[in-house]
Amino acid sequence: GESVGLHLPTLSVQEGDNSIINCAYSNSASDYFIWYKQESGKGPQFIIDIRSNMDKRQGQRVTVLLNKTVKHLSLQIAATQPGDSAVYFCAENGNAGNNRKLIWGLGTSLAVNP
Amino acid sequence: EPEVTQTPSHQVTQMGQEVILRCVPISNHLYFYWYRQILGQKVEFLVSFYNNEISEKSEIFDDQFSVERPDGSNFTLKIRSTKLEDSAMYFCASSVGTGGSTVDTFGSGTRLTVV
């Protein structure tokens, strides 16, 4: 069946270091992938997305890499700050058509140590 | 910045009762979604709604669940005859479209506790 999973459930980094959060997916037909950030007590917040015809996309301090060969997605956060502490989810669009149906990974908890 | 608003933030209900979770999506958004997140588990898609009808639903979204857009601003999720396993965070989301790079905006969620 379709699934999206996280390699590391928890990640602890020092402030200022770079963070890398990994995600594996199994549905090779997925055409769109998203990273969300969820802070305690809040709903998921969009960080960055990437289409399947790309292998890299950069945002402000964040980069998403997509390796379709091994069905792997990663989120890189540069110069991690305490405000980056949250749970990070990857999600894939499980529908190739117009109806969005996001399939989510379990989440990685990122803890930034000052 | 526009927000998706969900009420109540926490709902406690007795098993077997019906609950209605309410959401006010962003005003110019056309697509609406409900997700749930059981404590410690992944976020799960429940249903998407467009043009006053369900466009997609998951296996979870059975006859116990229904959605409605009763007026031009609210989007509700009704859960009939609640069970203990319905206890979860329920998130509403909305988006302008469904194509790539269309951002889904999520509400802060309603924590449903069935006792």
CSV table of C-alpha atoms in Angstrom, one decimal:
chain,number,residue,atom,x,y,z
A,1,GLY,CA,0.0,0.0,0.0
A,2,GLU,CA,1.0,3.6,0.0
A,3,SER,CA,3.0,4.9,2.8
A,4,VAL,CA,5.3,7.7,3.8
A,5,GLY,CA,7.7,7.2,6.7
A,6,LEU,CA,10.4,9.0,8.5
A,7,HIS,CA,13.9,7.6,9.1
A,8,LEU,CA,14.5,9.4,12.4
A,9,PRO,CA,11.8,10.0,14.9
A,10,THR,CA,13.8,12.5,16.9
A,11,LEU,CA,16.7,14.9,16.0
A,12,SER,CA,18.7,17.0,18.4
A,13,VAL,CA,21.0,19.7,17.0
A,14,GLN,CA,23.0,22.7,18.3
A,15,GLU,CA,21.8,26.2,17.5
A,16,GLY,CA,23.6,27.3,14.4
A,17,ASP,CA,24.2,23.9,13.0
A,18,ASN,CA,22.5,22.6,9.9
A,19,SER,CA,19.6,20.0,10.3
A,20,ILE,CA,18.7,17.3,7.9
A,21,ILE,CA,15.4,15.5,8.3
A,22,ASN,CA,14.7,12.5,6.1
A,23,CYS,CA,11.6,10.9,4.7
A,24,ALA,CA,11.0,7.8,2.6
A,25,TYR,CA,7.9,7.3,0.4
A,26,SER,CA,6.6,4.3,-1.4
A,27,ASN,CA,4.1,5.6,-4.0
A,28,SER,CA,6.2,6.3,-7.1
A,29,ALA,CA,3.1,7.9,-8.8
A,30,SER,CA,3.1,10.8,-6.3
A,31,ASP,CA,3.7,14.0,-8.1
A,32,TYR,CA,4.0,16.5,-5.3
A,33,PHE,CA,5.6,16.5,-1.9
A,34,ILE,CA,5.3,18.9,1.0
A,35,TRP,CA,7.1,19.5,4.3
A,36,TYR,CA,5.1,20.8,7.2
A,37,LYS,CA,6.2,22.1,10.6
A,38,GLN,CA,4.0,21.6,13.6
A,39,GLU,CA,4.7,23.5,16.8
A,40,SER,CA,3.1,22.4,20.0
A,41,GLY,CA,-0.6,23.1,20.2
A,42,LYS,CA,-0.8,24.4,16.6
A,43,GLY,CA,-1.8,23.1,13.3
A,44,PRO,CA,0.7,22.0,10.6
A,45,GLN,CA,2.3,24.9,8.8
A,46,PHE,CA,3.6,24.7,5.2
A,47,ILE,CA,7.3,25.1,4.9
A,48,ILE,CA,8.3,24.1,1.3
A,49,ASP,CA,7.1,21.8,-1.4
A,50,ILE,CA,8.6,20.2,-4.5
A,51,ARG,CA,7.1,18.6,-7.6
A,52,SER,CA,8.2,15.3,-8.8
A,53,ASN,CA,9.9,16.8,-11.9
A,54,MET,CA,12.4,18.6,-9.7
A,55,ASP,CA,15.2,17.2,-7.5
A,56,LYS,CA,15.9,20.3,-5.5
A,57,ARG,CA,14.1,23.4,-4.3
A,58,GLN,CA,15.3,26.1,-2.0
A,59,GLY,CA,13.5,28.5,0.2
A,60,GLN,CA,14.6,30.8,3.0
A,61,ARG,CA,17.0,28.7,5.1
A,62,VAL,CA,15.4,25.5,3.9
A,63,THR,CA,16.1,23.2,1.0
A,64,VAL,CA,14.1,20.2,0.0
A,65,LEU,CA,15.8,17.4,-2.0
A,66,LEU,CA,14.0,14.7,-3.9
A,67,ASN,CA,15.6,11.5,-5.0
A,68,LYS,CA,13.0,9.6,-7.0
A,69,THR,CA,15.4,6.7,-7.7
A,70,VAL,CA,15.4,5.7,-4.0
A,71,LYS,CA,12.1,7.4,-3.2
A,72,HIS,CA,13.7,9.7,-0.6
A,73,LEU,CA,12.9,13.2,0.4
A,74,SER,CA,14.9,15.4,2.8
A,75,LEU,CA,14.5,18.8,4.4
A,76,GLN,CA,17.6,20.7,5.2
A,77,ILE,CA,17.5,23.6,7.6
A,78,ALA,CA,20.5,25.9,7.6
A,79,ALA,CA,21.7,27.6,10.7
A,80,THR,CA,19.1,26.0,12.9
A,81,GLN,CA,17.5,28.3,15.4
A,82,PRO,CA,15.5,27.6,18.6
A,83,GLY,CA,12.4,28.7,16.8
A,84,ASP,CA,12.9,25.8,14.5
A,85,SER,CA,12.1,23.3,17.3
A,86,ALA,CA,9.0,21.5,16.2
A,87,VAL,CA,7.7,18.3,14.7
A,88,TYR,CA,8.4,18.1,10.9
A,89,PHE,CA,6.2,16.1,8.6
A,90,CYS,CA,6.6,15.1,5.1
A,91,ALA,CA,3.5,14.5,3.0
A,92,GLU,CA,2.9,13.3,-0.5
A,93,ASN,CA,0.0,13.9,-2.7
A,94,GLY,CA,-1.5,10.4,-3.1
A,95,ASN,CA,-3.6,11.4,-6.1
A,96,ALA,CA,-2.2,12.1,-9.5
A,97,GLY,CA,-5.4,13.9,-10.4
A,98,ASN,CA,-6.9,17.1,-9.3
A,99,ASN,CA,-8.1,16.0,-5.9
A,100,ARG,CA,-5.5,16.5,-3.3
A,101,LYS,CA,-5.2,13.6,-0.8
A,102,LEU,CA,-2.1,14.1,1.3
A,103,ILE,CA,-0.5,11.0,2.8
A,104,TRP,CA,1.6,11.9,5.8
A,105,GLY,CA,4.7,10.5,7.5
A,106,LEU,CA,4.9,9.9,11.2
A,107,GLY,CA,6.9,13.1,11.9
A,108,THR,CA,10.4,13.9,13.2
A,109,SER,CA,10.8,15.9,16.4
A,110,LEU,CA,13.5,18.5,16.0
A,111,ALA,CA,15.0,19.9,19.2
A,112,VAL,CA,17.4,22.8,19.0
A,113,ASN,CA,19.9,23.2,21.9
A,114,PRO,CA,21.0,26.7,22.7
B,1,GLU,CA,-2.5,37.1,7.6
B,2,PRO,CA,-5.7,35.1,6.9
B,3,GLU,CA,-6.3,32.1,9.2
B,4,VAL,CA,-8.4,29.0,9.3
B,5,THR,CA,-10.4,29.1,12.5
B,6,GLN,CA,-11.6,26.0,14.3
B,7,THR,CA,-14.0,25.8,17.2
B,8,PRO,CA,-14.1,24.5,19.9
B,9,SER,CA,-10.4,24.0,20.7
B,10,HIS,CA,-11.3,21.1,22.9
B,11,GLN,CA,-14.4,19.0,23.0
B,12,VAL,CA,-15.2,16.3,25.5
B,13,THR,CA,-18.1,14.0,24.7
B,14,GLN,CA,-19.5,10.8,26.0
B,15,MET,CA,-19.3,7.7,23.9
B,16,GLY,CA,-22.3,7.4,21.6
B,17,GLN,CA,-23.0,11.1,21.4
B,18,GLU,CA,-22.8,13.1,18.2
B,19,VAL,CA,-20.3,16.0,17.9
B,20,ILE,CA,-20.0,18.8,15.3
B,21,LEU,CA,-16.6,20.3,14.8
B,22,ARG,CA,-16.6,23.7,13.2
B,23,CYS,CA,-14.2,25.4,10.8
B,24,VAL,CA,-14.2,28.8,9.1
B,25,PRO,CA,-11.9,28.5,6.1
B,26,ILE,CA,-10.1,31.4,4.5
B,27,SER,CA,-12.7,33.4,2.6
B,28,ASN,CA,-11.3,33.1,-0.9
B,29,HIS,CA,-10.4,29.4,-0.7
B,30,LEU,CA,-12.4,26.9,-2.6
B,31,TYR,CA,-11.1,23.5,-1.3
B,32,PHE,CA,-11.7,22.3,2.2
B,33,TYR,CA,-10.3,19.4,4.1
B,34,TRP,CA,-10.5,17.5,7.3
B,35,TYR,CA,-7.6,15.6,8.8
B,36,ARG,CA,-7.2,13.9,12.1
B,37,GLN,CA,-4.2,13.1,14.2
B,38,ILE,CA,-4.4,10.5,16.9
B,39,LEU,CA,-2.0,11.3,19.7
B,40,GLY,CA,1.5,10.3,18.8
B,41,GLN,CA,0.5,9.1,15.3
B,42,LYS,CA,0.6,10.5,11.8
B,43,VAL,CA,-1.8,13.0,10.4
B,44,GLU,CA,-4.5,11.1,8.4
B,45,PHE,CA,-6.5,12.5,5.5
B,46,LEU,CA,-10.3,12.2,6.1
B,47,VAL,CA,-12.1,14.1,3.3
B,48,SER,CA,-11.8,16.9,0.8
B,49,PHE,CA,-14.7,19.1,-0.3
B,50,TYR,CA,-15.2,21.3,-3.3
B,51,ASN,CA,-18.2,22.9,-4.9
B,52,ASN,CA,-20.5,21.7,-2.2
B,53,GLU,CA,-19.7,18.1,-2.5
B,54,ILE,CA,-17.1,15.6,-1.3
B,55,SER,CA,-14.4,15.2,-3.9
B,56,GLU,CA,-12.3,12.6,-2.1
B,57,LYS,CA,-12.5,10.6,1.1
B,58,SER,CA,-10.4,8.0,2.9
B,59,GLU,CA,-11.3,4.6,4.3
B,60,ILE,CA,-11.7,6.2,7.7
B,61,PHE,CA,-14.5,8.5,6.5
B,62,ASP,CA,-17.3,6.0,6.7
B,63,ASP,CA,-21.0,6.5,7.4
B,64,GLN,CA,-20.2,7.8,10.9
B,65,PHE,CA,-18.8,10.9,9.4
B,66,SER,CA,-20.4,13.7,7.4
B,67,VAL,CA,-19.3,17.1,6.2
B,68,GLU,CA,-21.3,20.2,5.4
B,69,ARG,CA,-20.9,23.7,4.3
B,70,PRO,CA,-24.1,25.1,5.7
B,71,ASP,CA,-23.5,28.7,4.7
B,72,GLY,CA,-20.9,30.7,2.9
B,73,SER,CA,-18.3,30.7,5.7
B,74,ASN,CA,-18.5,27.5,7.8
B,75,PHE,CA,-17.3,24.0,7.1
B,76,THR,CA,-18.4,21.4,9.6
B,77,LEU,CA,-17.5,17.8,10.4
B,78,LYS,CA,-20.1,15.7,12.1
B,79,ILE,CA,-19.3,12.5,13.9
B,80,ARG,CA,-22.2,10.4,14.9
B,81,SER,CA,-22.3,7.9,17.7
B,82,THR,CA,-18.7,8.7,18.8
B,83,LYS,CA,-16.4,5.9,19.9
B,84,LEU,CA,-13.4,6.0,22.1
B,85,GLU,CA,-11.1,5.6,19.2
B,86,ASP,CA,-12.4,8.8,17.6
B,87,SER,CA,-10.4,10.7,20.2
B,88,ALA,CA,-7.9,12.7,18.3
B,89,MET,CA,-6.9,16.2,17.1
B,90,TYR,CA,-9.1,17.1,14.1
B,91,PHE,CA,-7.6,19.6,11.7
B,92,CYS,CA,-9.4,21.6,9.1
B,93,ALA,CA,-7.6,23.0,6.1
B,94,SER,CA,-8.4,25.1,3.1
B,95,SER,CA,-6.7,26.0,-0.2
B,96,VAL,CA,-7.3,28.1,-3.2
B,97,GLY,CA,-6.7,25.2,-5.6
B,98,THR,CA,-5.2,21.7,-5.7
B,99,GLY,CA,-2.3,22.0,-8.1
B,100,GLY,CA,1.3,21.9,-7.2
B,101,SER,CA,2.5,24.7,-5.0
B,102,THR,CA,-1.0,25.4,-3.8
B,103,VAL,CA,-0.5,26.0,-0.1
B,104,ASP,CA,-3.0,24.3,2.3
B,105,THR,CA,-3.6,26.5,5.4
B,106,PHE,CA,-4.4,24.6,8.5
B,107,GLY,CA,-6.4,25.6,11.6
B,108,SER,CA,-5.1,25.0,15.1
B,109,GLY,CA,-7.3,21.9,15.5
B,110,THR,CA,-10.0,20.7,17.8
B,111,ARG,CA,-9.0,18.1,20.4
B,112,LEU,CA,-11.8,15.6,20.7
B,113,THR,CA,-11.9,13.4,23.7
B,114,VAL,CA,-14.4,10.7,23.9
B,115,VAL,CA,-15.0,9.3,27.3
